[in-house]
Amino acid sequence: ETGVTQTPRHLVMGMTNKKSLKCEQHLGHNAMYWYKQSAKKPLELMFVYNFKEQTENNSVPSRFSPECPNSSHLFLHLHTLQPEDSALYLCASSQDGRRETQYFGPGTRLLVL
Amino acid sequence: GENVEQHPSTLSVQEGDSAVIKCTYSDSASNYFPWYKQELGKGPQLIIDIRSNVGEKKDQRIAVTLNKTAKHFSLHITETQPEDSAVYFCATDNTDKLIFGTGTRLQVFP
């Protein structure tokens, strides 16, 4: 266990649904990240939060909406997704938002029908 | 922006043999080079990292070497075991974020 948990582990949703992914870290870190992992592509950084403030939005479509209520919790709200959004969504945390070791959760496997 | 190339994309070795995965990067300002291992159904886990002030780092059967002049770094696994089978990712830092390679699927056959 890395100290980063994600729920749900698997999610199937239709294009008109609204769902949320949850991430929680128990490491006392101040920075949290959302990544998208698709087959045969590098990990794509989506969002970065440092001390609850969003410091990076990597040109992510507005159908993905992050929320960071505190340094331990991170959400990704999903609405009107497309089939090409199907992927593994990984959450990570680090001591701060600089070039430090990141610890990943197990991911949420998302399938959009 | 920073570009990280990783080779090979797949690697099959016999148990007990060595495995080497190589990454090249483009930004000479990069200073941090981690390697992650991702097993089936899990997120990537850090296995070893190196910073630019050293050329080599070793931890039991794994080692990482860095050549800053040539802008490449490599992961070396000796005496491979079936449990080493996984996807391995290199990464490097770039303006406060990590840029990952495309991954290498390592299969170790008993």
Short mmCIF file of N, CA and C in Angstrom, two decimals, chain A residues 2 9 35 37 42-43 45 56 58 88 90 97-102 104-106, chain B residues 31-32 36 38 41-46 49 51 89 93 96-98 100-102:
data_model
loop_
_atom_site.label_atom_id
_atom_site.label_comp_id
_atom_site.label_asym_id
_atom_site.label_seq_id
_atom_site.Cartn_x
_atom_site.Cartn_y
_atom_site.Cartn_z
N THR A 2 0.52 2.22 -0.84
CA THR A 2 1.33 3.42 -0.94
C THR A 2 0.83 4.53 -0.04
N ARG A 9 -12.81 1.60 -7.82
CA ARG A 9 -11.71 1.00 -8.59
C ARG A 9 -12.12 0.80 -10.05
N TYR A 35 -3.83 12.02 -13.10
CA TYR A 35 -3.24 11.62 -14.36
C TYR A 35 -4.24 10.74 -15.11
N GLN A 37 -4.19 7.57 -17.84
CA GLN A 37 -3.33 6.56 -18.45
C GLN A 37 -4.12 5.80 -19.50
N PRO A 42 2.07 7.80 -22.98
CA PRO A 42 2.67 8.18 -21.69
C PRO A 42 1.58 8.65 -20.73
N LEU A 43 1.88 8.58 -19.46
CA LEU A 43 0.97 9.15 -18.46
C LEU A 43 0.75 10.63 -18.78
N LEU A 45 -0.51 14.15 -17.46
CA LEU A 45 -0.87 14.96 -16.30
C LEU A 45 -2.10 15.80 -16.64
N GLU A 56 -1.98 23.68 -11.87
CA GLU A 56 -1.78 23.19 -13.23
C GLU A 56 -3.10 22.67 -13.77
N ASN A 58 -3.77 21.05 -17.41
CA ASN A 58 -3.03 20.73 -18.63
C ASN A 58 -3.97 20.64 -19.84
N LEU A 88 -7.51 4.58 -17.51
CA LEU A 88 -7.22 4.43 -16.08
C LEU A 88 -6.88 5.82 -15.54
N LEU A 90 -5.42 7.95 -12.58
CA LEU A 90 -4.54 7.77 -11.44
C LEU A 90 -4.43 9.05 -10.63
N GLY A 97 4.56 20.52 -4.48
CA GLY A 97 4.32 20.49 -5.91
C GLY A 97 5.57 20.58 -6.76
N ARG A 98 6.71 20.54 -6.14
CA ARG A 98 7.94 20.63 -6.92
C ARG A 98 8.44 19.25 -7.25
N ARG A 99 9.62 19.17 -7.71
CA ARG A 99 10.12 17.93 -8.32
C ARG A 99 10.39 16.84 -7.28
N GLU A 100 9.38 16.43 -6.63
CA GLU A 100 9.54 15.45 -5.57
C GLU A 100 8.89 14.13 -5.94
N THR A 101 9.28 13.11 -5.23
CA THR A 101 8.74 11.78 -5.45
C THR A 101 7.23 11.78 -5.32
N GLN A 102 6.58 11.22 -6.32
CA GLN A 102 5.13 11.11 -6.30
C GLN A 102 4.72 9.68 -5.98
N PHE A 104 1.60 7.01 -6.11
CA PHE A 104 0.37 6.81 -6.87
C PHE A 104 -0.61 5.91 -6.14
N GLY A 105 -1.90 6.17 -6.38
CA GLY A 105 -2.94 5.25 -5.97
C GLY A 105 -3.11 4.16 -7.01
N PRO A 106 -4.04 3.21 -6.77
CA PRO A 106 -4.21 2.08 -7.68
C PRO A 106 -4.98 2.43 -8.95
N ASN B 31 16.77 17.55 -13.60
CA ASN B 31 17.64 17.18 -12.49
C ASN B 31 17.20 15.94 -11.72
N TYR B 32 16.01 15.45 -11.98
CA TYR B 32 15.46 14.36 -11.19
C TYR B 32 14.94 13.29 -12.13
N TYR B 36 9.54 4.04 -12.26
CA TYR B 36 8.35 3.48 -11.63
C TYR B 36 8.07 2.10 -12.22
N GLN B 38 4.92 -0.66 -12.64
CA GLN B 38 3.47 -0.80 -12.55
C GLN B 38 3.07 -2.24 -12.81
N GLY B 41 -3.15 -4.08 -12.52
CA GLY B 41 -4.19 -3.68 -11.57
C GLY B 41 -3.73 -2.73 -10.49
N LYS B 42 -2.50 -2.22 -10.62
CA LYS B 42 -1.98 -1.31 -9.60
C LYS B 42 -1.49 -0.02 -10.24
N GLY B 43 -1.31 0.99 -9.40
CA GLY B 43 -0.70 2.22 -9.88
C GLY B 43 0.81 2.10 -9.94
N PRO B 44 1.47 3.00 -10.60
CA PRO B 44 2.95 2.98 -10.66
C PRO B 44 3.55 3.15 -9.26
N GLN B 45 4.61 2.40 -8.98
CA GLN B 45 5.30 2.49 -7.70
C GLN B 45 6.75 2.88 -7.95
N LEU B 46 7.24 3.86 -7.22
CA LEU B 46 8.63 4.27 -7.36
C LEU B 46 9.55 3.13 -6.91
N ASP B 49 15.33 6.20 -7.83
CA ASP B 49 15.46 7.49 -8.51
C ASP B 49 16.89 7.98 -8.38
N ARG B 51 19.39 11.72 -8.85
CA ARG B 51 19.43 13.16 -9.11
C ARG B 51 20.70 13.47 -9.88
N PHE B 89 8.29 2.51 -16.11
CA PHE B 89 8.25 3.86 -16.67
C PHE B 89 9.42 4.68 -16.14
N ASP B 93 11.98 15.44 -14.54
CA ASP B 93 11.25 16.64 -14.12
C ASP B 93 11.39 17.75 -15.16
N ASP B 96 8.57 21.82 -12.74
CA ASP B 96 7.73 21.43 -11.60
C ASP B 96 6.76 20.29 -11.88
N LYS B 97 6.92 19.55 -12.95
CA LYS B 97 6.09 18.37 -13.14
C LYS B 97 6.95 17.26 -13.73
N LEU B 98 6.44 16.04 -13.61
CA LEU B 98 7.15 14.89 -14.15
C LEU B 98 6.64 14.61 -15.56
N PHE B 100 6.69 11.56 -18.29
CA PHE B 100 6.91 10.12 -18.29
C PHE B 100 7.23 9.60 -19.68
N GLY B 101 8.00 8.52 -19.71
CA GLY B 101 8.18 7.77 -20.94
C GLY B 101 6.96 6.92 -21.23
N THR B 102 6.98 6.22 -22.35
CA THR B 102 5.82 5.44 -22.79
C THR B 102 5.75 4.06 -22.16
#
